[in-house]
Structure formats: C-alpha cells, structure tokens
N, CA and C atoms as an extended XYZ file, in Angstrom:
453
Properties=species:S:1:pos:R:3:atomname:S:1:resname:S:1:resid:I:1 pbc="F F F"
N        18.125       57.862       58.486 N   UNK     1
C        17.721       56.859       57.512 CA  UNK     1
C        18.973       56.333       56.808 C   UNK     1
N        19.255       54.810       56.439 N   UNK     2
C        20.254       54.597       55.847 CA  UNK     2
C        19.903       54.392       54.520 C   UNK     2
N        20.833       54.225       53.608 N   UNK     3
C        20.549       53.960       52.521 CA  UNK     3
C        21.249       52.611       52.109 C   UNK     3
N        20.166       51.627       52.391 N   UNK     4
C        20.367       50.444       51.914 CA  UNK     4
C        20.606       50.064       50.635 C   UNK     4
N        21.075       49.001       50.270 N   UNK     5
C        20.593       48.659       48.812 CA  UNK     5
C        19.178       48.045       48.207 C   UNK     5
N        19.171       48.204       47.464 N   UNK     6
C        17.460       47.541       47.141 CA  UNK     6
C        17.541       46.494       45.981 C   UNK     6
N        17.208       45.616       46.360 N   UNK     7
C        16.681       44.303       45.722 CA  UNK     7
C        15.622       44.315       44.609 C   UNK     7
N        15.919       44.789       43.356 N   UNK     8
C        14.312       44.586       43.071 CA  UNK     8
C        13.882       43.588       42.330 C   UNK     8
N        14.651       42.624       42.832 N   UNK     9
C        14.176       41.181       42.396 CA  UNK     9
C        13.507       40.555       43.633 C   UNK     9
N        13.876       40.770       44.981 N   UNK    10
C        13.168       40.508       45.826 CA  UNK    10
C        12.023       41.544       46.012 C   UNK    10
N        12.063       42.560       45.863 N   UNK    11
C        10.642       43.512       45.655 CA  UNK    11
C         9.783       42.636       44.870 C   UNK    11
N         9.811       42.718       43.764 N   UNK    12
C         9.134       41.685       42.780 CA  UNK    12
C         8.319       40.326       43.448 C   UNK    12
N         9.659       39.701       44.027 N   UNK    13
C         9.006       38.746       44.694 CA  UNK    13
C         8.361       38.800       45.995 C   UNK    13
N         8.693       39.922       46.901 N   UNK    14
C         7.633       39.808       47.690 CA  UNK    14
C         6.622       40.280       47.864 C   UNK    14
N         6.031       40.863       46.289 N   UNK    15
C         4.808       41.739       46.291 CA  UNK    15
C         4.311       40.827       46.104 C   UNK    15
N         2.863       40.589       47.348 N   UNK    16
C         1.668       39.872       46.996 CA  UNK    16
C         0.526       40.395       46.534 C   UNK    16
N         0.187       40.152       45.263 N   UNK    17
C        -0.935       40.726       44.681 CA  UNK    17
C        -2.054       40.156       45.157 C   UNK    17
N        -2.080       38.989       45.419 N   UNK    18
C        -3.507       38.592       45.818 CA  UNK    18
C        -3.923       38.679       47.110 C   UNK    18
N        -2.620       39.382       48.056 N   UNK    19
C        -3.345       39.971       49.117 CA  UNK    19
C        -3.275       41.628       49.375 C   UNK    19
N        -3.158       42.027       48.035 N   UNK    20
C        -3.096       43.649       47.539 CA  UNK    20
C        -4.412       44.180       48.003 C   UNK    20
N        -4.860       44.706       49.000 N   UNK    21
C        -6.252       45.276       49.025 CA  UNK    21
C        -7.086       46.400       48.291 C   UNK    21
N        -6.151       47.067       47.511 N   UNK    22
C        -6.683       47.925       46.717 CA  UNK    22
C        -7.139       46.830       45.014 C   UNK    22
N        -6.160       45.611       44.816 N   UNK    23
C        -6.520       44.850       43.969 CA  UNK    23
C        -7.819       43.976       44.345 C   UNK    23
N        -8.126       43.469       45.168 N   UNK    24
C        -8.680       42.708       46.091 CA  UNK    24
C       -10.405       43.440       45.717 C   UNK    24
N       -10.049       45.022       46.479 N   UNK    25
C       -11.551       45.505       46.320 CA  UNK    25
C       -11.777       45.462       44.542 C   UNK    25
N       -11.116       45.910       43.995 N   UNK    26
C       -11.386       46.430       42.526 CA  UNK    26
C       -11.970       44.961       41.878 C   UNK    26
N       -11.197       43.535       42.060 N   UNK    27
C       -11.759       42.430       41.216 CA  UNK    27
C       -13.227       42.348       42.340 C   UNK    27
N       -13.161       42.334       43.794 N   UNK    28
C       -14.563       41.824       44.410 CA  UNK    28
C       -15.861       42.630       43.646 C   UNK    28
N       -15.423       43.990       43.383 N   UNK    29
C       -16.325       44.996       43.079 CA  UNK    29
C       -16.917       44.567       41.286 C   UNK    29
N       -16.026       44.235       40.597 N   UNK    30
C       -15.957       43.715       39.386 CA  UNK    30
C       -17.138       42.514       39.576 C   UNK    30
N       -16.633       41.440       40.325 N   UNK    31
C       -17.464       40.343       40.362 CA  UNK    31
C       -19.036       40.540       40.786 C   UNK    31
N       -19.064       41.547       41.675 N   UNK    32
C       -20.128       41.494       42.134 CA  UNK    32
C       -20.940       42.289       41.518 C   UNK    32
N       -20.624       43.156       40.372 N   UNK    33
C       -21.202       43.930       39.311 CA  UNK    33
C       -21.699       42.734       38.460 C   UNK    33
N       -20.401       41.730       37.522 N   UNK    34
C       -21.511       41.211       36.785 CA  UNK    34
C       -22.469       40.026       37.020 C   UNK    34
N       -22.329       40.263       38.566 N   UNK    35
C       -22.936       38.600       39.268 CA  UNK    35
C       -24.575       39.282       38.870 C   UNK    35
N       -24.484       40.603       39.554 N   UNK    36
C       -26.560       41.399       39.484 CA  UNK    36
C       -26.355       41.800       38.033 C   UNK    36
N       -25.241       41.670       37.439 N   UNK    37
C       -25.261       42.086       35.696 CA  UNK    37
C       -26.446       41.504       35.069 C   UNK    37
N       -25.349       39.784       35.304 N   UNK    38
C       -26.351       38.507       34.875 CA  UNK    38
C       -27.945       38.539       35.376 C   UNK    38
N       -28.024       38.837       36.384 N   UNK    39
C       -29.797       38.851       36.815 CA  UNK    39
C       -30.710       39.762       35.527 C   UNK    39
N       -29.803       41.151       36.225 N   UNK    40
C       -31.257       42.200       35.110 CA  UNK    40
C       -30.651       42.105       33.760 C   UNK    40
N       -29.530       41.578       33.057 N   UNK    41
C       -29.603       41.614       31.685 CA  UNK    41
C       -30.368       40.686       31.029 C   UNK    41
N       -30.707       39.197       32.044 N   UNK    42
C       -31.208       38.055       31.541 CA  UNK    42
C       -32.859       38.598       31.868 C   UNK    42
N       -33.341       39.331       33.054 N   UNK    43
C       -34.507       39.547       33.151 CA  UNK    43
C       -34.892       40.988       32.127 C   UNK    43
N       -34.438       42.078       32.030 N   UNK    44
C       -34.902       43.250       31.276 CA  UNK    44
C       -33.797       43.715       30.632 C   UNK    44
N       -32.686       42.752       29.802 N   UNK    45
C       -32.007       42.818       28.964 CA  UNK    45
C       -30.911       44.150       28.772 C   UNK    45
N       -30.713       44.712       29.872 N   UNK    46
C       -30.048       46.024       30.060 CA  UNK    46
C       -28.505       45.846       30.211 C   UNK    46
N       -27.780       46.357       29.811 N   UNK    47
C       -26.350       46.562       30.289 CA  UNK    47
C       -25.878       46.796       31.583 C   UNK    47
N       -24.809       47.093       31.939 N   UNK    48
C       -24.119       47.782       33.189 CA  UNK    48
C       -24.359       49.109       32.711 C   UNK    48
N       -23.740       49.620       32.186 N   UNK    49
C       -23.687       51.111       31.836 CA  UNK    49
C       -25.241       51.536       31.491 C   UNK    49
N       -26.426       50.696       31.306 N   UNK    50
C       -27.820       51.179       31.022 CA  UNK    50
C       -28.058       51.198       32.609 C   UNK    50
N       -28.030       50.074       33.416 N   UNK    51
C       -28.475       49.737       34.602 CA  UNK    51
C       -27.848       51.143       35.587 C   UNK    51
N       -26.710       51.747       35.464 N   UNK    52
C       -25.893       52.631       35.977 CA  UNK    52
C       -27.081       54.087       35.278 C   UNK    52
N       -27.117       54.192       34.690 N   UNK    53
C       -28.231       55.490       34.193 CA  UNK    53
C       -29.362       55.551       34.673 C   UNK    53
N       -30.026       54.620       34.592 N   UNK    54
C       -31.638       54.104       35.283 CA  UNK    54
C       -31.167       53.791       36.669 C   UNK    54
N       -30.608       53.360       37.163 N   UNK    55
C       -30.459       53.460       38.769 CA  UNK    55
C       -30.443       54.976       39.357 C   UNK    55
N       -29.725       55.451       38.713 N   UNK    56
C       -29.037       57.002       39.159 CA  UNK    56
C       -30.554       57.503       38.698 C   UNK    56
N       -30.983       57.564       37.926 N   UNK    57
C       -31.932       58.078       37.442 CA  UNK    57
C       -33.452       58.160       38.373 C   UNK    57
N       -33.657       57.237       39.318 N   UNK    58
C       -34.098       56.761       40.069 CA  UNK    58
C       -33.995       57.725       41.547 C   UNK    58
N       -32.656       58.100       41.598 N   UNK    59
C       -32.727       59.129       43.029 CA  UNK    59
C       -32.444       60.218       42.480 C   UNK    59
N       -32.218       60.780       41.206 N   UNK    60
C       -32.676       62.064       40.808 CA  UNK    60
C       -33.068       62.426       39.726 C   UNK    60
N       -34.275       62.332       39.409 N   UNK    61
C       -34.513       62.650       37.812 CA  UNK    61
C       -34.635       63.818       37.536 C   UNK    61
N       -34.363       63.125       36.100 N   UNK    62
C       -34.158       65.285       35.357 CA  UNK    62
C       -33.041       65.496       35.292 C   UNK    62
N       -31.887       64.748       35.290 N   UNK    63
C       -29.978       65.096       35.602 CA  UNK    63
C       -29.241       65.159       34.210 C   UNK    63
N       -28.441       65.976       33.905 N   UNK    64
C       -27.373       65.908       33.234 CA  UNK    64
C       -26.429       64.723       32.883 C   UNK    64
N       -26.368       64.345       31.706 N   UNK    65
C       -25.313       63.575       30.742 CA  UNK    65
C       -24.034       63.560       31.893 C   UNK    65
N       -24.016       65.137       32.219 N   UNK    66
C       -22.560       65.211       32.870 CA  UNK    66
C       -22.478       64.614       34.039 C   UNK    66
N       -23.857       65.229       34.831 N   UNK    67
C       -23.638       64.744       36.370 CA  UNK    67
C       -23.912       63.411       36.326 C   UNK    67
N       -24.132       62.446       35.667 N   UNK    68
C       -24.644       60.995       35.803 CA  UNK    68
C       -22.302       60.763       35.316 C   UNK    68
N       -22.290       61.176       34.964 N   UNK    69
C       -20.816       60.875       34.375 CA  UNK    69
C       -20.036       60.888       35.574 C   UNK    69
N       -20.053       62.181       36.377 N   UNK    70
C       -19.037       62.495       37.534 CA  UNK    70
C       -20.214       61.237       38.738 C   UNK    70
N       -21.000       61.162       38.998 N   UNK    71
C       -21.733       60.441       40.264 CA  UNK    71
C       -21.284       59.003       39.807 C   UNK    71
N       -21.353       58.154       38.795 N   UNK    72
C       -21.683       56.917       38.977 CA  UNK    72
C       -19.850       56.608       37.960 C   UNK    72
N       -18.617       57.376       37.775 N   UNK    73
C       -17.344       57.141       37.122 CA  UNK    73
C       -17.683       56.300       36.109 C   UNK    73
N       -18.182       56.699       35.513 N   UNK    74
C       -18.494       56.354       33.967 CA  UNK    74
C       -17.610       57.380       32.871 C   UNK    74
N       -17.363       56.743       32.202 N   UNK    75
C       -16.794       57.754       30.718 CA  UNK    75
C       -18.410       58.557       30.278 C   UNK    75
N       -17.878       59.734       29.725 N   UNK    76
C       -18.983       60.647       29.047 CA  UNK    76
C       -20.161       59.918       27.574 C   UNK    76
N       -18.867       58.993       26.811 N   UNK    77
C       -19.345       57.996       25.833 CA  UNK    77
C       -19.805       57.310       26.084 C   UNK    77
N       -19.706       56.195       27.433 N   UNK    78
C       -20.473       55.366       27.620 CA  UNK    78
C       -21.425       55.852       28.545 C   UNK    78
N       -21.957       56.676       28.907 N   UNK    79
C       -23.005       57.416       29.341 CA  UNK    79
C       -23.595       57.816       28.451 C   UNK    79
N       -23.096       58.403       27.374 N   UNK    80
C       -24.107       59.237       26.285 CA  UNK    80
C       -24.398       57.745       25.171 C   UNK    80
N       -23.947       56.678       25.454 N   UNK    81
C       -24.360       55.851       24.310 CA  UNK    81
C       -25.356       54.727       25.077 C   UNK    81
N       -25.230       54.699       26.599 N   UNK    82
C       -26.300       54.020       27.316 CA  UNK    82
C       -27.947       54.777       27.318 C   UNK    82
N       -27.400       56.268       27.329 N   UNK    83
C       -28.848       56.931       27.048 CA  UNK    83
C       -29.236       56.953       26.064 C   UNK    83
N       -28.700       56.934       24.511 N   UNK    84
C       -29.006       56.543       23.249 CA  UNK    84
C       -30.155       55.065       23.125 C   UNK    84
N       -29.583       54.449       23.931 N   UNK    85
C       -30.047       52.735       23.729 CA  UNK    85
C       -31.120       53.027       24.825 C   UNK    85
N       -31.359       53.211       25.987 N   UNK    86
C       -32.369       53.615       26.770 CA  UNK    86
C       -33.494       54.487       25.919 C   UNK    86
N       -33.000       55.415       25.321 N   UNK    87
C       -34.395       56.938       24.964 CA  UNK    87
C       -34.689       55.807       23.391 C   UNK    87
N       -34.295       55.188       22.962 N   UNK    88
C       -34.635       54.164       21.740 CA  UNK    88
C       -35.284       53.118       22.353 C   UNK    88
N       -35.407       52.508       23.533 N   UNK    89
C       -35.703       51.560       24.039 CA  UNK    89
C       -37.209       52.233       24.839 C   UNK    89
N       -37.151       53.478       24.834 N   UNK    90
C       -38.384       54.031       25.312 CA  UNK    90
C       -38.691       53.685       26.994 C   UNK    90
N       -37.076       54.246       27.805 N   UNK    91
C       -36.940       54.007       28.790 CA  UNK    91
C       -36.725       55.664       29.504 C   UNK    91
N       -35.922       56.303       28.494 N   UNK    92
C       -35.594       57.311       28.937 CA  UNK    92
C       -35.685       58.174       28.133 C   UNK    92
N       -36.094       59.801       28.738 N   UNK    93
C       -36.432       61.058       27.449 CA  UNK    93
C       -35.124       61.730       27.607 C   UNK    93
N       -34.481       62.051       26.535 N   UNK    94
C       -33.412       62.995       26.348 CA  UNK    94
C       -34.317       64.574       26.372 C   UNK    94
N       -33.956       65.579       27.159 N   UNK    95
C       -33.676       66.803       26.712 CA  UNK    95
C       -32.742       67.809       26.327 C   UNK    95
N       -33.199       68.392       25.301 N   UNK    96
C       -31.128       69.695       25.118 CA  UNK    96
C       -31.639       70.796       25.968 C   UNK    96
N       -30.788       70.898       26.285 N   UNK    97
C       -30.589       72.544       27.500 CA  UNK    97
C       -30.827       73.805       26.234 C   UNK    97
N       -31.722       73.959       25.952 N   UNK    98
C       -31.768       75.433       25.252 CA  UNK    98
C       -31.162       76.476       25.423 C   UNK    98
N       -30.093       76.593       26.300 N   UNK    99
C       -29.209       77.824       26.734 CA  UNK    99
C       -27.696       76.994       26.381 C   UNK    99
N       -27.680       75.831       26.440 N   UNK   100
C       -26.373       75.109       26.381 CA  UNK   100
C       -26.609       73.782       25.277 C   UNK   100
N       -26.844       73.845       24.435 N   UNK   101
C       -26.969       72.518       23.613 CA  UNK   101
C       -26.026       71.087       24.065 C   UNK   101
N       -24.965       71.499       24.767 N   UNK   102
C       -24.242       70.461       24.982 CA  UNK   102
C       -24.410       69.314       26.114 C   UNK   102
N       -25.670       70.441       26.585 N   UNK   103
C       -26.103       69.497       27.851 CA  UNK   103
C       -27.657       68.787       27.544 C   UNK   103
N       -26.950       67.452       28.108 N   UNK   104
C       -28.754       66.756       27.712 CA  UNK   104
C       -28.361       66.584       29.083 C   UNK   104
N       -30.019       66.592       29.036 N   UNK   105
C       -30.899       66.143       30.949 CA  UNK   105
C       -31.599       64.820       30.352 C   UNK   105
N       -31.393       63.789       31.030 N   UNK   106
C       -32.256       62.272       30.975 CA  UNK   106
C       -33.151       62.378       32.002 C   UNK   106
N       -34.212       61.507       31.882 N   UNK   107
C       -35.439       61.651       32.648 CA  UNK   107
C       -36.278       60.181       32.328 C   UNK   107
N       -36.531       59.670       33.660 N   UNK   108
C       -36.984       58.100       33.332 CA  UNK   108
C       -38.414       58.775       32.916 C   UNK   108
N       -38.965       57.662       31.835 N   UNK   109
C       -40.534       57.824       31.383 CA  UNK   109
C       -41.249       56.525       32.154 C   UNK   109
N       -42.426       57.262       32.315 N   UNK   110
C       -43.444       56.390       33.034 CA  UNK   110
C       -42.773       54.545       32.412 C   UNK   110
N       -42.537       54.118       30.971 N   UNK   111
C       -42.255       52.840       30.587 CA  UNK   111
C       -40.887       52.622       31.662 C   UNK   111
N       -39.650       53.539       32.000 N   UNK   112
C       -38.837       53.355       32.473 CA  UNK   112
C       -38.458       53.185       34.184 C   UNK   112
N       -40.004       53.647       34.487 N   UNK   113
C       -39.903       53.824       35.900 CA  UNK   113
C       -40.668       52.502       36.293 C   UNK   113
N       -41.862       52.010       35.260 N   UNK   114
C       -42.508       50.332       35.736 CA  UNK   114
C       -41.194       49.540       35.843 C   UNK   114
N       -40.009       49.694       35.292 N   UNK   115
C       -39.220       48.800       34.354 CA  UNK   115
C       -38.226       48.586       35.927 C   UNK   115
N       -37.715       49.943       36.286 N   UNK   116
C       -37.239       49.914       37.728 CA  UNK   116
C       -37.964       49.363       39.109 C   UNK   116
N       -38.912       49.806       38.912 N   UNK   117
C       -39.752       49.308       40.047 CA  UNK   117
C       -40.217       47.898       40.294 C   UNK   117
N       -39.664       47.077       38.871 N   UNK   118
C       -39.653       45.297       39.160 CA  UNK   118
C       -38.343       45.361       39.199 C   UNK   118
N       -37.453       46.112       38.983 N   UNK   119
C       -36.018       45.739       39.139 CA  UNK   119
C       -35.108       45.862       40.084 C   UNK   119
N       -35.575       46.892       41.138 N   UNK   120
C       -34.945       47.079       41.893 CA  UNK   120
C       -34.910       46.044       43.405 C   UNK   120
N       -36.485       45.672       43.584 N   UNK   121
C       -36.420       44.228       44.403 CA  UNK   121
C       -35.200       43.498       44.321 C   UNK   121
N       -35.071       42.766       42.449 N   UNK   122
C       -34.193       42.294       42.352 CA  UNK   122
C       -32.969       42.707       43.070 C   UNK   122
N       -32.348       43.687       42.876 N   UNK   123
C       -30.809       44.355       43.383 CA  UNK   123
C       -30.837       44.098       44.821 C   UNK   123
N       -32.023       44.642       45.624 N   UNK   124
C       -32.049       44.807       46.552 CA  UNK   124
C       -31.827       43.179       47.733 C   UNK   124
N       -32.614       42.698       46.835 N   UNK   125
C       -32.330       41.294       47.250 CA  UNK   125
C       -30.877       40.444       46.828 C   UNK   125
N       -30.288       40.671       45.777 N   UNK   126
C       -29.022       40.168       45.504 CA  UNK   126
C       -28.060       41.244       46.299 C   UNK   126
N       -28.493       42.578       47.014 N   UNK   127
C       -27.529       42.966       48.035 CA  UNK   127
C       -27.742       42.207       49.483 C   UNK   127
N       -28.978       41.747       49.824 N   UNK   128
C       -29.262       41.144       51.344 CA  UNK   128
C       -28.236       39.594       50.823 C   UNK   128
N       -28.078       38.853       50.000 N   UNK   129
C       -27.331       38.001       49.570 CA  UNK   129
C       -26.051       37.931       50.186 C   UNK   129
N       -25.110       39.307       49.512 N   UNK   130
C       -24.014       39.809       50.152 CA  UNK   130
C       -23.884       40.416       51.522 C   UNK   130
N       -24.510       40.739       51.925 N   UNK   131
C       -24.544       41.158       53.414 CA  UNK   131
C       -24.437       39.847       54.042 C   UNK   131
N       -25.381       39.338       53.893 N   UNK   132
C       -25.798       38.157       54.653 CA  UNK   132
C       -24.311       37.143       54.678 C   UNK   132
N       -23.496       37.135       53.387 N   UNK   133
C       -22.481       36.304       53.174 CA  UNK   133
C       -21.384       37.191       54.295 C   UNK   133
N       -21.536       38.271       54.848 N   UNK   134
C       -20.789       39.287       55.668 CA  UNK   134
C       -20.900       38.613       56.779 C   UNK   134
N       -21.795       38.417       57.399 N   UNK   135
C       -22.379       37.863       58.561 CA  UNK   135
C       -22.175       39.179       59.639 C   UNK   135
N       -21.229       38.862       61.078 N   UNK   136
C       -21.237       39.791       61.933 CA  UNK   136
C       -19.921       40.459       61.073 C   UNK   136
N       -19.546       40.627       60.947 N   UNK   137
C       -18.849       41.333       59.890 CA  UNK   137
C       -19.325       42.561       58.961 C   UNK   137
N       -20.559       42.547       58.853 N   UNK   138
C       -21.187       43.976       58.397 CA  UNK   138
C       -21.143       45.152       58.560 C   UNK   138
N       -21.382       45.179       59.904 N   UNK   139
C       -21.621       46.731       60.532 CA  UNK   139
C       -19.525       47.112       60.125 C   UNK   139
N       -19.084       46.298       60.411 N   UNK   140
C       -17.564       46.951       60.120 CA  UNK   140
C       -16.986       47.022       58.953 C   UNK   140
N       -17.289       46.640       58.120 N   UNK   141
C       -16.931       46.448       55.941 CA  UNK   141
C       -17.622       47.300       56.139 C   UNK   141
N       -18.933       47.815       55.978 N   UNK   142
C       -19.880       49.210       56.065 CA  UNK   142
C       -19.036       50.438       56.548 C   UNK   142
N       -18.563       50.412       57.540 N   UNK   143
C       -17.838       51.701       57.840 CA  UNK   143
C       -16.728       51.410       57.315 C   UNK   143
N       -16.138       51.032       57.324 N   UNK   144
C       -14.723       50.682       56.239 CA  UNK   144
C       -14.720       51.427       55.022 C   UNK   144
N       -16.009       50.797       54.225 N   UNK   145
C       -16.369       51.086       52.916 CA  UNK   145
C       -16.623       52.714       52.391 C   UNK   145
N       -17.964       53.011       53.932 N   UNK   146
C       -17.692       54.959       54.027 CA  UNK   146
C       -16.605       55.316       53.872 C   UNK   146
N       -15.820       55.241       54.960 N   UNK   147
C       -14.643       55.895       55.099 CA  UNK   147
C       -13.420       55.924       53.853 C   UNK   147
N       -13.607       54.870       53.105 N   UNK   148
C       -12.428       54.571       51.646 CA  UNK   148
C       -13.458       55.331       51.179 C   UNK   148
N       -15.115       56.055       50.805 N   UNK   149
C       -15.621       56.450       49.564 CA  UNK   149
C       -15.492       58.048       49.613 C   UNK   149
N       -15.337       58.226       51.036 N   UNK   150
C       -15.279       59.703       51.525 CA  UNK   150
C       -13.843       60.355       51.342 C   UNK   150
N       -12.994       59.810       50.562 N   UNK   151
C       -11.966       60.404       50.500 CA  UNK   151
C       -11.665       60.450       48.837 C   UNK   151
C-alpha cells in the first residue's frame, strides 16, 4: 500500500450525498412515514409515535413500554408519552407489572382495536401505492430491504 497524499478538499468535493445510499434510504423512509402520517392523522388524528404503538400493538398485545421501544427504535419517552395520549384517548390500557413497577404492559381496548381495524386498510393500501410505484423492481428492493434489516 502506498501512502499517498490526501486531498481533503477534493474528498469534500467528491462526496456525493445525494447519491449516498445510506442517506437516500433514511430521507425515502422519512418521506414515506409522513406521506401515511398525513392520511391517519387527518383521518383518526394520531401521531407517528401513537400510530407506531397501536400498530405494534396489533401483532402483539399485552407488550412492554420496553419491548415496543427496542421493536419499533423509538426513544423510551416518546413511547411512554404516546401511551399516555393513547390510554387518555381511551385507545389503550396501561398495566404496572406488580413484581416490577417500572414496567407497564399496553394493551389495545376493544375502542382501540375498532380504531385499527378502519385503519389499517388505509396503510395497507398506501403500501400497494408504493409497491406498485416499484413496478418489476419489487421482488428485488424486498430482498434488498431483508437483507439490510437482518443485520
């Protein structure tokens, strides 16, 4: 290996950010969060961080403050202040762990599970949206996408 000199004015300049793919996924992922943001906040007035609790909530109820924190990379605060506004909104029941006070378990209530069950069409259909904008291109962004989540 030699040891060249380094430019880091030409470094500078030849970093392309806008064809950075780790930048690239992070703003697409951004956009396409508050594109279905706009749908269910304008239809059942919910946040990201509410919509992120009640989704999760959805393939396992009965879960921990914590585990909704580590599954969906949320901060612990904005998890514990989306379930605040949910169990007030009479979407979701807080329980304390009687052996551990520090742990609450959320649990959708019958009001929270009608509330999903018109909402999730929605998602589901603003994901056939994006696919569809994939075209033959799907089946391969799909495994792409595994393979970057599995690591």
């Amino acid at each position: 290996m030699t040891n060249t000199p380094v430019d880091p004015t030409q470094i500078l300049e030849d970093f392309d950010l806008e064809n950075f793919t780790p930048y690239r996924l992070a703003v697409a992922a951004q956009k396409l969060s508050e594109l279905l943001a706009r749908q269910y906040r304008s239809h059942f007035g919910i946040s990201i961080p509410d919509w992120r609790v009640l989704v999760h909530l959805t393939q396992s109820d009965g879960v921990s403050i914590r585990d909704i924190e580590a599954r969906v990379a949320m901060e612990k605060s904005k998890v514990s202040r989306a379930a605040t506004r949910l169990e007030e909104a009479g979407l979701v029941v807080k329980t304390v762990n009687p052996g551990d006070r520090r742990l609450v378990h959320l649990a959708l209530t019958d009001k929270g599970r009608a509330m999903m069950v018109d909402l999730l069409p929605l998602a589901e259909a603003f994901q056939d949206q994006i696919l569809e904008q994939l075209g033959e291109t799907r089946e391969g962004f799909e495994a792409g996408l595994d393979r970057l989540l599995k690591e």
